[in-house]
Each structure stands twice: as C-alpha cells, then as structure tokens.
Coordinates of C-alpha atoms (C1' of nucleotides) in Angstrom, one line a residue:
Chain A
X1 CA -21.9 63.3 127.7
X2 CA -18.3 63.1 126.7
X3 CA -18.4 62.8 122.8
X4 CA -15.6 61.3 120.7
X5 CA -12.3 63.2 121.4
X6 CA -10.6 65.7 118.7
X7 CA -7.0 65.5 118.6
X8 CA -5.6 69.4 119.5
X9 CA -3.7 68.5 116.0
X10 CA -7.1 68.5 114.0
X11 CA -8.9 71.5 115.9
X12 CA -5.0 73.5 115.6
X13 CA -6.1 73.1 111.7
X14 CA -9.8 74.2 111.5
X15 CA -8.7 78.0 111.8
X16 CA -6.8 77.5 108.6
X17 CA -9.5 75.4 106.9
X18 CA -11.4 78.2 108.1
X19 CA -9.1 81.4 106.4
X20 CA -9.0 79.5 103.1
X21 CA -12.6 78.7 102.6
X22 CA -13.6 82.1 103.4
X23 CA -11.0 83.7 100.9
X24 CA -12.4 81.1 98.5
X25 CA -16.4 82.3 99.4
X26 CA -15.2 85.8 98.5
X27 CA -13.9 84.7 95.3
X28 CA -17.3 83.3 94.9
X29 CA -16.2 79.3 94.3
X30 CA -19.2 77.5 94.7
X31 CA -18.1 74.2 95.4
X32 CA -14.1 72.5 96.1
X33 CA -13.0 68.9 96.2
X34 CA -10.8 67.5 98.6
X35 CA -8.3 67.3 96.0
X36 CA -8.3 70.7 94.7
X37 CA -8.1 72.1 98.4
X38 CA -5.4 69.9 99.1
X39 CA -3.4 71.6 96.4
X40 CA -4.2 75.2 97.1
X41 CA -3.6 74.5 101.3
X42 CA -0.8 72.2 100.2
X43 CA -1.6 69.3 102.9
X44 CA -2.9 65.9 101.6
X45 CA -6.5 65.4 100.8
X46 CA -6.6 62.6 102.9
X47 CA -6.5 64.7 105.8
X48 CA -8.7 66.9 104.5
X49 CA -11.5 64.4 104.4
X50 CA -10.0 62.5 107.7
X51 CA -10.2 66.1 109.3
X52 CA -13.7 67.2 108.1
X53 CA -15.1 63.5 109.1
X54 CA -14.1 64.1 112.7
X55 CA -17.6 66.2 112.4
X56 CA -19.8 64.4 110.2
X57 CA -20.0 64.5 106.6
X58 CA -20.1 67.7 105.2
X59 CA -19.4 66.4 101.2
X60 CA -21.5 64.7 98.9
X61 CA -19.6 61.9 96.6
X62 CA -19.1 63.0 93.0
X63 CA -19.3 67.0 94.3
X64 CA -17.5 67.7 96.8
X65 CA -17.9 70.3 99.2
X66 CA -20.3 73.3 99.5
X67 CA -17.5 76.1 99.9
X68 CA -19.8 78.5 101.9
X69 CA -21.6 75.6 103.5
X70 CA -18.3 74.2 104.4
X71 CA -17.1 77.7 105.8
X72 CA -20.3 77.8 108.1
X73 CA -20.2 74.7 109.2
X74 CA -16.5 75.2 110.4
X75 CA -17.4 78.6 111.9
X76 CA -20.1 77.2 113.7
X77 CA -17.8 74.1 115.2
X78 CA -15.1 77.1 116.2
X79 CA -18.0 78.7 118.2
X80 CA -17.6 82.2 116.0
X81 CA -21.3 82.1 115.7
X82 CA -21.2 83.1 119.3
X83 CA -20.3 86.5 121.1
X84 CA -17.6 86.2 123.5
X85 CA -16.6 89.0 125.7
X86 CA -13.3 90.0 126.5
X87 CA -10.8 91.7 129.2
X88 CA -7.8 92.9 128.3
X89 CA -5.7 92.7 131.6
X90 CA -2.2 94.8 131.0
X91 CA -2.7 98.2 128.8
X92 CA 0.9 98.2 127.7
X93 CA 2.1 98.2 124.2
X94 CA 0.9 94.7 123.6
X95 CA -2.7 95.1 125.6
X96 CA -2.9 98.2 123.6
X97 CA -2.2 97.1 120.8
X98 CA -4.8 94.0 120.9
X99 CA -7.2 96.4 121.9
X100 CA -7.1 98.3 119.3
X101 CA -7.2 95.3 116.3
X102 CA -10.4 95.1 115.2
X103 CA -10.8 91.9 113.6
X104 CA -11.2 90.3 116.2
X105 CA -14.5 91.9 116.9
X106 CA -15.9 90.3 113.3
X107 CA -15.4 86.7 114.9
X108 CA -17.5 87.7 117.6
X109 CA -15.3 88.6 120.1
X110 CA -15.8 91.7 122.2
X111 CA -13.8 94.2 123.6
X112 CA -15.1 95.0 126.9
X113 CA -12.4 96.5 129.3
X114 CA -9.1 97.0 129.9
X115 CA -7.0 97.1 133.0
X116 CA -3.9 98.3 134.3
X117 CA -1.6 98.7 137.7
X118 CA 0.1 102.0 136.6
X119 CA -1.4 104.8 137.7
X120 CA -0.3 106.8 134.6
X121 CA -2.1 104.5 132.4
X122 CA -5.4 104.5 134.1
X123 CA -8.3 106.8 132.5
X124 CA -6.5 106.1 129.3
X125 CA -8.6 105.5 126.0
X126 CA -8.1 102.2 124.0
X127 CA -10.8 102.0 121.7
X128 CA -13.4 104.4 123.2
X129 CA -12.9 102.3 126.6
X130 CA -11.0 103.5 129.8
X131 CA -8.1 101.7 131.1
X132 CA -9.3 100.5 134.9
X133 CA -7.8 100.4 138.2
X134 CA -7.1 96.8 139.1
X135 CA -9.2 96.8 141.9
X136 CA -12.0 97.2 139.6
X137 CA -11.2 93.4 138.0
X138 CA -13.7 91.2 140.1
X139 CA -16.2 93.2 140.2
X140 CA -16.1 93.6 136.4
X141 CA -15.2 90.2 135.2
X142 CA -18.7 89.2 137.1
X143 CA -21.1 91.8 136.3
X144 CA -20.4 91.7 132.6
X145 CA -20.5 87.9 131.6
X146 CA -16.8 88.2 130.6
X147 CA -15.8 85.0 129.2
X148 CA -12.0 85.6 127.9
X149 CA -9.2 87.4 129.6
X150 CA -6.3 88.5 127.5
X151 CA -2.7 88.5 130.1
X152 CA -0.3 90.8 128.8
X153 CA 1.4 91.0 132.1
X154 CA 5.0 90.7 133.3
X155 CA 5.0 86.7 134.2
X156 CA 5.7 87.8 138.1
X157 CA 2.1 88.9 138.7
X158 CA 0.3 86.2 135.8
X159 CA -0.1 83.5 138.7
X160 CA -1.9 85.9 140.9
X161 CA -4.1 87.7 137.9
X162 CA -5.2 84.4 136.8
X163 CA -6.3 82.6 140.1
X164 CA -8.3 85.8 140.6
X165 CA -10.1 85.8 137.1
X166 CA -11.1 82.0 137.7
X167 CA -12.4 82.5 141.3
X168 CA -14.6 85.3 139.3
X169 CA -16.1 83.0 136.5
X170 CA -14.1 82.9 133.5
X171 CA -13.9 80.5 131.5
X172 CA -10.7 81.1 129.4
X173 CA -7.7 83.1 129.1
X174 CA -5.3 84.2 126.6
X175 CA -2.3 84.1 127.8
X176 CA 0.5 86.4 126.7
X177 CA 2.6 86.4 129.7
X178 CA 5.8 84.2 129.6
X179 CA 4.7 81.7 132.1
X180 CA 3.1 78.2 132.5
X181 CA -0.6 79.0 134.7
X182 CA -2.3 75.9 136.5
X183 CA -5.7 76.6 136.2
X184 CA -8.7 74.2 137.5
X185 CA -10.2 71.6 135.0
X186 CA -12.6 73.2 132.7
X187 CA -10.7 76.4 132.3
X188 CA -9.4 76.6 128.8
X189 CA -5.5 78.7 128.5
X190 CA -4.0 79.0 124.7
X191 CA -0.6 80.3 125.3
X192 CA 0.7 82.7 122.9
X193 CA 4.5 82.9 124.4
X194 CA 6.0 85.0 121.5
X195 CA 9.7 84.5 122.8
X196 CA 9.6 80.8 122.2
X197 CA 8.4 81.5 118.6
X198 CA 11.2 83.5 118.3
X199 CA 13.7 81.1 119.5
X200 CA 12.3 78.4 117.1
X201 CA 13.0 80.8 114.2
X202 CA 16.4 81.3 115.7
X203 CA 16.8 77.6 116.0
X204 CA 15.8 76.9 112.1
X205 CA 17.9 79.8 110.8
X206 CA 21.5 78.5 112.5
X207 CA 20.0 75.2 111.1
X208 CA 20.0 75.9 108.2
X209 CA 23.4 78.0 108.3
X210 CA 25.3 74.8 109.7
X211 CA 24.2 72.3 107.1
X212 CA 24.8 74.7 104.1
X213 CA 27.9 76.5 105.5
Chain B
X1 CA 26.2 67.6 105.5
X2 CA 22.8 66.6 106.4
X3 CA 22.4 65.9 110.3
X4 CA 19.7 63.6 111.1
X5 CA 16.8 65.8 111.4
X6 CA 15.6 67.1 114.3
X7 CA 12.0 66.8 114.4
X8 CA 9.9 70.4 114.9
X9 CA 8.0 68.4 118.0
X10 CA 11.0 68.4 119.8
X11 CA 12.4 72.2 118.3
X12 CA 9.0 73.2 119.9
X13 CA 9.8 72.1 123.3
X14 CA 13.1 73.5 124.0
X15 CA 12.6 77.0 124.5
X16 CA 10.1 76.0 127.6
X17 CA 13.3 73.6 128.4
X18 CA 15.5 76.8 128.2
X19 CA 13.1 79.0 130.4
X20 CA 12.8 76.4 133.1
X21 CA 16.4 75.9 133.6
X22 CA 16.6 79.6 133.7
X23 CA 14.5 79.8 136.0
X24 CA 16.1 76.9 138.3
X25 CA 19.6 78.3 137.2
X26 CA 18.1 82.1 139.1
X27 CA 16.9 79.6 142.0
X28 CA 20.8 78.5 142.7
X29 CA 20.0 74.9 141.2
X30 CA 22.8 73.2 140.6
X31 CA 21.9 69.7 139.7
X32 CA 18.5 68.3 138.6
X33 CA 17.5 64.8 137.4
X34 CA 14.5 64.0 134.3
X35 CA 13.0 62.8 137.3
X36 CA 12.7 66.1 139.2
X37 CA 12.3 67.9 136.0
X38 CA 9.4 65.9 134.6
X39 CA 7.5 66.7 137.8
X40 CA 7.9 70.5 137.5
X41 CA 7.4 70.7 133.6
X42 CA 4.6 68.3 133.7
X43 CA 5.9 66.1 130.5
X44 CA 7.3 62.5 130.9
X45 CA 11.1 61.9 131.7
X46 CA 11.5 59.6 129.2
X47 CA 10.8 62.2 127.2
X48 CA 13.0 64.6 128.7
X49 CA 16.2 62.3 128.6
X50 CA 14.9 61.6 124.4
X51 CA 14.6 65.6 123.9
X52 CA 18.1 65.7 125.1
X53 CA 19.9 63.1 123.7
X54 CA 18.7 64.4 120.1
X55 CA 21.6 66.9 120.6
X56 CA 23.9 64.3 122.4
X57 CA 24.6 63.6 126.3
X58 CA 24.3 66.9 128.6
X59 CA 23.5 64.5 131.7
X60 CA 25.6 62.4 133.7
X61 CA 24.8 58.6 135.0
X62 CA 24.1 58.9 138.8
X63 CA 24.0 62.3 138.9
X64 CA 21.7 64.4 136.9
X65 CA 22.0 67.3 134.7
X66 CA 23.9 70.1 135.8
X67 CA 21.4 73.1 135.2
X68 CA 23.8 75.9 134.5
X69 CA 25.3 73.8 131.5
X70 CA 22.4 72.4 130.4
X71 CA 21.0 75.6 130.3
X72 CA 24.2 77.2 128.0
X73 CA 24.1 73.9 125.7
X74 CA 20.0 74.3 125.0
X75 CA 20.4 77.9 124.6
X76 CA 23.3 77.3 121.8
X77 CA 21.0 75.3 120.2
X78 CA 18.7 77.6 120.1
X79 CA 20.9 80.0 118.7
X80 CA 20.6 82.3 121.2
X81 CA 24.5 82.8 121.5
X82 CA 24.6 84.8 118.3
X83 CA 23.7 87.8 117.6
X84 CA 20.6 88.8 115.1
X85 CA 19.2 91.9 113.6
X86 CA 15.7 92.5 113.0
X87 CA 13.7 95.3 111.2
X88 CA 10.1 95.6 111.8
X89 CA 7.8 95.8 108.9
X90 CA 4.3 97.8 109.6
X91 CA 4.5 100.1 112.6
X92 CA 0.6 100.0 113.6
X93 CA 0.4 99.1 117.2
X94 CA 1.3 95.4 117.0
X95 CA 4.5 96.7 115.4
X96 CA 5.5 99.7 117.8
X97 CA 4.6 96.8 120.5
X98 CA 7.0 94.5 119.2
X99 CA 9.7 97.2 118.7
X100 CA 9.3 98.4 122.6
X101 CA 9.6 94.7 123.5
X102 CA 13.1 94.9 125.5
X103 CA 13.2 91.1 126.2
X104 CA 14.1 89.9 123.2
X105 CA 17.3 91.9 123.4
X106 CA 18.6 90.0 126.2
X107 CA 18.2 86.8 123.8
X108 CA 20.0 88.7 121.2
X109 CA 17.7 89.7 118.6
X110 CA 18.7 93.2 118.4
X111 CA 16.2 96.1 116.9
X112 CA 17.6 98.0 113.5
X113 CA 14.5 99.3 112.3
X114 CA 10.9 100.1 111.3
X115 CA 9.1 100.8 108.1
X116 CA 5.7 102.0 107.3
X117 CA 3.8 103.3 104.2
X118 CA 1.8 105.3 106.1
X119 CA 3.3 109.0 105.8
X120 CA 1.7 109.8 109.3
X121 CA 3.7 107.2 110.7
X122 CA 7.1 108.1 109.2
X123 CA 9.5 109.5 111.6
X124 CA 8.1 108.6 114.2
X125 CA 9.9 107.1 117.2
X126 CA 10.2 103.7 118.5
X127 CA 12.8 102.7 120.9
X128 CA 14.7 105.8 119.4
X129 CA 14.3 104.9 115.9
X130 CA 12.7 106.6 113.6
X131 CA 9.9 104.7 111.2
X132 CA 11.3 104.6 108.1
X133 CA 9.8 104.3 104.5
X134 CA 9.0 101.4 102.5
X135 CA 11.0 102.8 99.7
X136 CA 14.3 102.3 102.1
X137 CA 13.3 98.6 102.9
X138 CA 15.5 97.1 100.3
X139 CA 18.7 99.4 100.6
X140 CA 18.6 99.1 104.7
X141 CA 18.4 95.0 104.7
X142 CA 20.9 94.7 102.1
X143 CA 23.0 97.5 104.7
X144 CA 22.5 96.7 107.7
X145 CA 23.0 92.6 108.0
X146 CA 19.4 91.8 108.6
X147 CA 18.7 88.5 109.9
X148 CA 15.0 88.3 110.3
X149 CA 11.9 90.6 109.4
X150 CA 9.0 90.7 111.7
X151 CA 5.8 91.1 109.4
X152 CA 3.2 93.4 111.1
X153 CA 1.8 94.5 108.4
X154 CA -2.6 93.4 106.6
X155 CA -2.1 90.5 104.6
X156 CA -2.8 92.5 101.5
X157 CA 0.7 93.7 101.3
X158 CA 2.1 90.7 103.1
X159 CA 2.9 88.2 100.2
X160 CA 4.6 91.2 98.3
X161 CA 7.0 92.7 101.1
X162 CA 8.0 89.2 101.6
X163 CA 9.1 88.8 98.3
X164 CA 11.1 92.0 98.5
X165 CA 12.9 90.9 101.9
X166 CA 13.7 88.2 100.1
X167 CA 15.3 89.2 97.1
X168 CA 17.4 91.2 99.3
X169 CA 19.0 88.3 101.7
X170 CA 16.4 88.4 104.6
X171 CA 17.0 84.7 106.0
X172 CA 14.1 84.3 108.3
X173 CA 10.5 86.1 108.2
X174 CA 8.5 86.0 111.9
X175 CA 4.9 86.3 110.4
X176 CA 2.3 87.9 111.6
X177 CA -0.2 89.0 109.0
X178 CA -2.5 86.5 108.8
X179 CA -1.8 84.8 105.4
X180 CA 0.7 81.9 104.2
X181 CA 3.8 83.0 102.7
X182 CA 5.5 81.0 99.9
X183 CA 8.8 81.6 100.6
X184 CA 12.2 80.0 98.8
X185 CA 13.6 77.1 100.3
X186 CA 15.8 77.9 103.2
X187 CA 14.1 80.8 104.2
X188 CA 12.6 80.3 107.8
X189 CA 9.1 81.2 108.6
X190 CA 7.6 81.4 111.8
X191 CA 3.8 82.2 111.7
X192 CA 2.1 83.9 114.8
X193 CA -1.5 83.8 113.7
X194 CA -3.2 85.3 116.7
X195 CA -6.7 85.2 115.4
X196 CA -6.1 81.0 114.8
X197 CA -5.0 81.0 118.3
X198 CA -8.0 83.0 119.4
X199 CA -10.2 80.7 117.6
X200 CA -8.7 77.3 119.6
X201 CA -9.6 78.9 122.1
X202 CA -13.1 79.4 120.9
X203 CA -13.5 76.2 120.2
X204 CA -12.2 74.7 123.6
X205 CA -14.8 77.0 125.6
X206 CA -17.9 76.1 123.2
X207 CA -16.2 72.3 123.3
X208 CA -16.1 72.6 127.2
X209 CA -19.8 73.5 127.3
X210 CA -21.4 71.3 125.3
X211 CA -19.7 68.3 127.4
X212 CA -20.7 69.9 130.6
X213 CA -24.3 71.9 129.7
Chain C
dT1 C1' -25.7 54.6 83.9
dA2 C1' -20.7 56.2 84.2
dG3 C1' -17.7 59.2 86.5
dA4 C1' -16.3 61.6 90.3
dT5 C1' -15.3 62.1 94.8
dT6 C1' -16.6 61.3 99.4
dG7 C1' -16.5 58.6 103.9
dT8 C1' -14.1 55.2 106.1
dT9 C1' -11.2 51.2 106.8
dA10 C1' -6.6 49.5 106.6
dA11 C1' -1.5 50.4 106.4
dT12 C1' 2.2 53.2 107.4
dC13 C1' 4.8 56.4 109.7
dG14 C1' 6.5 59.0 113.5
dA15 C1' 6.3 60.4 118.2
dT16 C1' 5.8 59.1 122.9
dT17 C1' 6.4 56.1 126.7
dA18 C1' 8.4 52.1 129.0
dA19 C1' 12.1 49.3 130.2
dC20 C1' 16.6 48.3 131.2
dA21 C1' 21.6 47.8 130.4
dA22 C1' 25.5 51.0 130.8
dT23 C1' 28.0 53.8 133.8
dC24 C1' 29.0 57.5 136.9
Chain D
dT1 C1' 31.1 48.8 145.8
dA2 C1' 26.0 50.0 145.9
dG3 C1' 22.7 53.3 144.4
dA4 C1' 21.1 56.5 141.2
dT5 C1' 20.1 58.0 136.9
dT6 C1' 21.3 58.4 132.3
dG7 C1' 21.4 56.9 127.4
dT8 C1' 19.2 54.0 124.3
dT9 C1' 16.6 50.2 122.6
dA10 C1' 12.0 48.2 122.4
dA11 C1' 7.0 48.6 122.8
dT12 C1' 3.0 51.4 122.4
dC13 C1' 0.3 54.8 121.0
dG14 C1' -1.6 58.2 117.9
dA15 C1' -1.6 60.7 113.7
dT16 C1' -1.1 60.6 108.8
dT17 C1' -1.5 58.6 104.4
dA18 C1' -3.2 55.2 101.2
dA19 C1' -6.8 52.5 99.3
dC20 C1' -11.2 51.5 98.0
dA21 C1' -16.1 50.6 98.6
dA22 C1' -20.2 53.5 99.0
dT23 C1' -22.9 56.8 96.8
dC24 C1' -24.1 61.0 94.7

DNA sequence: TAGATTGTTAATCGATTAACAATC
DNA sequence: TAGATTGTTAATCGATTAACAATC
C-alpha cells in the first residue's frame, strides 16, 4: 500500500519545521503564514506550502496555519507521538555521552541498555543502567522490543554488530561508526559520520581562504 | 577571484570519496576505474567521473585513477593538508567526547582547549587539558590561532558564544547545540543536529510500517 | 463581500545520468 | 594499433520557485 513518495530532501526538513514551530508554541503565537515563517526560517514560502502539502492541507486560506496544530501534526508525521526504545551499543565517550542526554527521552525515545566489549567498562552506570557484556546483546534486543540501536563502535566490528542486531529484530540503527553498513530492505540506517562533517567545514573554510586571500 | 562554485552536493560526497580510497590505498590498490568504484560505493560512474572533474582531471584515458594520488588530491581539497586548531566550547559529556576523539588528529584538526561555565567542571582534564573558563574564551582564540570552535554547549547560550568567537577571528563554528546561528558572511558553519537526525530516523521506521502493516 | 493566504499547477533551475568523442 | 576508460556534452530527472485560481 505504497503511498506517494517523500523526497529524503522534504522529510530532512520536517525536524527543523518541527524546532521552530515549537519555539514559536512556547512563545504562545497562535497562528503563522507561510510568509511570515519563511522569513523567520529564512527558506521561501513556496516550499513551505510545497513541503507541508506533501501531507495534506494543514492551512486554511486567508489564516494560515494553526502554530500548535501545525507542530502536532508534524510531530505526529515524525512518529514522536510514539515510544521508541533504544540500545546504546559502545559505552565510550560518545555512547556515554548519548546516554546521558536527556532530550532525547522527551521525543519519546528510550534509553534502555547499554553495551560494551571492555571488561573495565562493564557494570558501569550510565543513567541508572549497567553497561552489559556483549554476549548479553541478542538476548536483550529481543526480550525488550528494542527498536533503535545507537553504533558507537570502532568501524572494524560495526559490520558484525549490525548483522547481529537485524537477525534479532530491529528495525533501525543509528549509526555513529565511520563505515557504510548493508543492511536488508526495510531496515532504516541514518548515518551520523561526524569526521565527514568535519572535513566539509575544513573544505568551506580553505574555500573561503583561497577566494579572499 | 571567484572560482565557479562548487556545489555543497558534491562537497558532501568527497569525504566518503576520501575514506574509500583510503581504504583501497591500505588494501595496496594501485589503480581503479569509475567503473570499479561505482560498484563498491554504490553511486553512478558518471557521477564519479562529474565529482572529479569539478576539481580538474585526476584520471587518465585507458587507465583509471591511480588511488594513492587521487587519494592526496581529494584530501587537499578537503583541506586536510593543513593544519587547524580547535577549542571546544561546553565540556558536558558530548564535549569531553569530542575532545578524547583521537581521529580527528590524524586529519589535522588539532585540540587547544576546553571551556565551561560550570565551576565544577573547571580544571578538569581532557586529553591533558585542563577546562578552562568562559571568561578566558576571547583572550585564548585571539592567542592561540583558532581555526574552528566546536559548540557543545544548550542552545540558550549558543547564539551568544558564537557571537563572541566571532568577534574574536574564529573562522568556522562546528555546531552542535541545537539552534541556527546567524553568523557573518564567511564564517563557516557546520550543523550536527543529532536530535534532527534521530527524528529521520523516526520517521523512516513509522514510514516503513505503515507501508508494510 | 473584500482581503488574505492557502493549495496546486506551471516554469525554472540544478543535479544526476547517459552517451560518446577524445585520448592514453 | 586496438581496447579501455576518461573528460565532457547532451538528455533526463527531480527539486525549487513562481504564479494564480480556489477558498476561507
């Protein structure tokens, strides 16, 4: 029951749609037009209305749009009005770290275990949960409807980590680890590869250096 | 003296370019064609050979690409023959994380520094250097040749500290508190919105399911 | 009703892919 | 020289922007 397609480019926007409406519902703005958001967002309102159409109408000619209807409506089409558990798999700095941020848990997703290799890290606290034995993965991933696994693993043992999270039902990951993963249809992977961010930076600042030198 | 602009599409695809070379390069490839590549990488050779010739000819009629060179070229593009300081601003866990990150040494981004404002945090170690305070952050960028800032810090604060990088000569801000920053022309940003990312994700699971329920 | 602003179609722009002549 | 494969032009595709009729 394949609907109509959403580009990646539209759906790579609804997070920020998302963080402005909500900024605006706290402000307490009642209603926005395309035009106005446009502005503030500074992207055209063209898109604006292209993007929101993608999902039906949400505006009413002469109005606008409902700021906190809007923000719902996005919310729901993101599936934050829906728990997702998570794994952590990696309790270094980084799986530490994401272990620890807490705003994650206010979109509805929930911080369910952590894992390790090392030895020394195992039986260590992140967030009131203990950092497991590896072994313990399979086992865990299937008795506690974990949908999301978090990588932040060297990219020598991603491969492997994946392929054993898919055989045990997930259904996405998050993947930290600085390598491409080939995962079965139907298994969603966002890469967040922060050394390529960093090179783009690199690449825009001697940019810019060369053509103003 | 304006070169013709490279669009961010293709920016965005060379540091993947740049890893798989490496990689090949650490294999003991010596030669590979857009052909051989495109299979590996999973993207088109046309667009391969278009990615490339952006920057001029690195290939060779009959032959191929030699990887080793192609390799050096892409990573000059990239910037990643010069050297660039960074301080880290906000040494929460995402922060200390960051700082204990070794890799990006090897791509030379070197680490100068860490500042918090919270007095438990100050003088604390990270990679053998001690978090300093906020009040320093102006004296040590203007000091100490700082490229690039790496933002860990709530968004509260964000918008302001950016302001103060830069006044003082900061040229490039790698963003991760979740909020847009309206920086001067020719300042580089680079946002790293991990709860965006999260929520593609989201949406690509709850997408997934509703096409397959 | 008149004014405002959406929803949507049409036009434009840019990025990707295909094709092939140039050349190693 | 013949074969392979690039560099580059042309064709296609998709995304963005503009325009405007529909409608609140």
């Amino acid at each position: 029951m394949e609907e109509k397609e959403i580009s990646q480019a539209v759906i790579g926007r609804l997070p920020r749609y998302f963080r402005y409406l909500g900024e605006l519902r706290d402000e307490g703005v009642e209603r926005i037009s395309s035009q106005e958001l446009s502005e503030l967002m500074k992207v055209t309102a063209s898109q604006i209305r292209q993007d929101f159409n993608n999902f039906g109408g949400f505006g009413q000619q002469g109005y606008g749009y409902n700021v906190d209807y809007l923000y719902k409506e996005i919310g729901k089409i993101l599936g934050l009005d829906k728990k997702h558990n998570f794994i952590i798999v990696g309790a270094g700095n980084l799986g530490r770290a994401l272990g620890n941020y807490l705003n994650f848990e206010r979109r509805g997703f929930i911080f369910r275990g952590i894992f390790d290799q090392n030895p020394e890290l195992i039986g260590q606290d992140v967030r009131g949960i203990k950092v497991m034995p590896m072994e313990k993965l399979e086992t865990f991933v299937r008795e506690n409807d974990i949908d999301i696994a978090v990588l932040t693993i060297p990219k020598t043992g991603a491969v492997e980590i994946a392929d054993r999270l898919v055989n045990n039902g997930i259904r996405a990951i998050w993947n930290f680890a600085h390598v491409d993963l080939n995962v079965p249809d139907g298994i969603q992977v966002e890469n967040v590869h922060l050394s390529d961010s960093l090179m783009k930076l690199s690449y825009n600042i001697t940019r810019y250096m060369k053509e103003n030198q």
